[in-house]
């Protein structure tokens, strides 16, 4: 989702939407990094 879409859906300004998008992406990346690989590689 783009910051512009977040801005429109949530009724917030672009700067806040941009920060929110990047925070969400950061949390998703951290969560993914915590997963352990299992099975055959």
CSV table of C-alpha atoms in Angstrom, one decimal:
chain,number,residue,atom,x,y,z
A,1,UNK,CA,0.0,0.0,0.0
A,2,UNK,CA,1.3,3.4,-0.9
A,3,UNK,CA,1.5,6.3,1.6
A,4,UNK,CA,-1.0,8.2,-0.7
A,5,UNK,CA,-3.5,5.3,-0.3
A,6,UNK,CA,-2.9,5.2,3.5
A,7,UNK,CA,-3.4,9.0,3.6
A,8,UNK,CA,-6.8,8.7,1.8
A,9,UNK,CA,-8.1,5.7,3.7
A,10,UNK,CA,-7.1,6.9,7.2
A,11,UNK,CA,-7.6,10.6,6.7
A,12,UNK,CA,-4.1,11.6,7.8
A,13,UNK,CA,-1.4,13.8,6.2
A,14,UNK,CA,1.1,12.4,3.8
A,15,UNK,CA,4.1,12.7,6.2
A,16,UNK,CA,2.3,10.5,8.8
A,17,UNK,CA,1.2,8.0,6.2
A,18,UNK,CA,4.8,7.8,4.9
A,19,UNK,CA,6.1,7.1,8.4
A,20,UNK,CA,3.4,4.6,9.1
A,21,UNK,CA,4.1,2.7,5.9
A,22,UNK,CA,7.8,2.5,6.6
A,23,UNK,CA,7.2,1.4,10.2
A,24,UNK,CA,4.9,-1.4,9.0
A,25,UNK,CA,7.6,-2.5,6.5
A,26,UNK,CA,10.2,-2.5,9.2
A,27,UNK,CA,8.1,-4.6,11.6
A,28,UNK,CA,7.3,-7.1,8.8
A,29,UNK,CA,11.0,-7.4,7.9
A,30,UNK,CA,12.0,-7.9,11.5
A,31,UNK,CA,9.3,-10.6,12.0
A,32,UNK,CA,10.4,-12.4,8.8
A,33,UNK,CA,14.0,-12.3,10.0
A,34,UNK,CA,13.0,-14.1,13.2
A,35,UNK,CA,11.6,-17.1,11.4
A,36,UNK,CA,13.8,-20.1,11.3
A,37,UNK,CA,14.2,-22.0,8.1
A,38,UNK,CA,13.1,-25.6,8.3
A,39,UNK,CA,13.0,-28.6,6.0
A,40,UNK,CA,15.4,-29.3,3.2
A,41,UNK,CA,17.3,-26.5,1.5
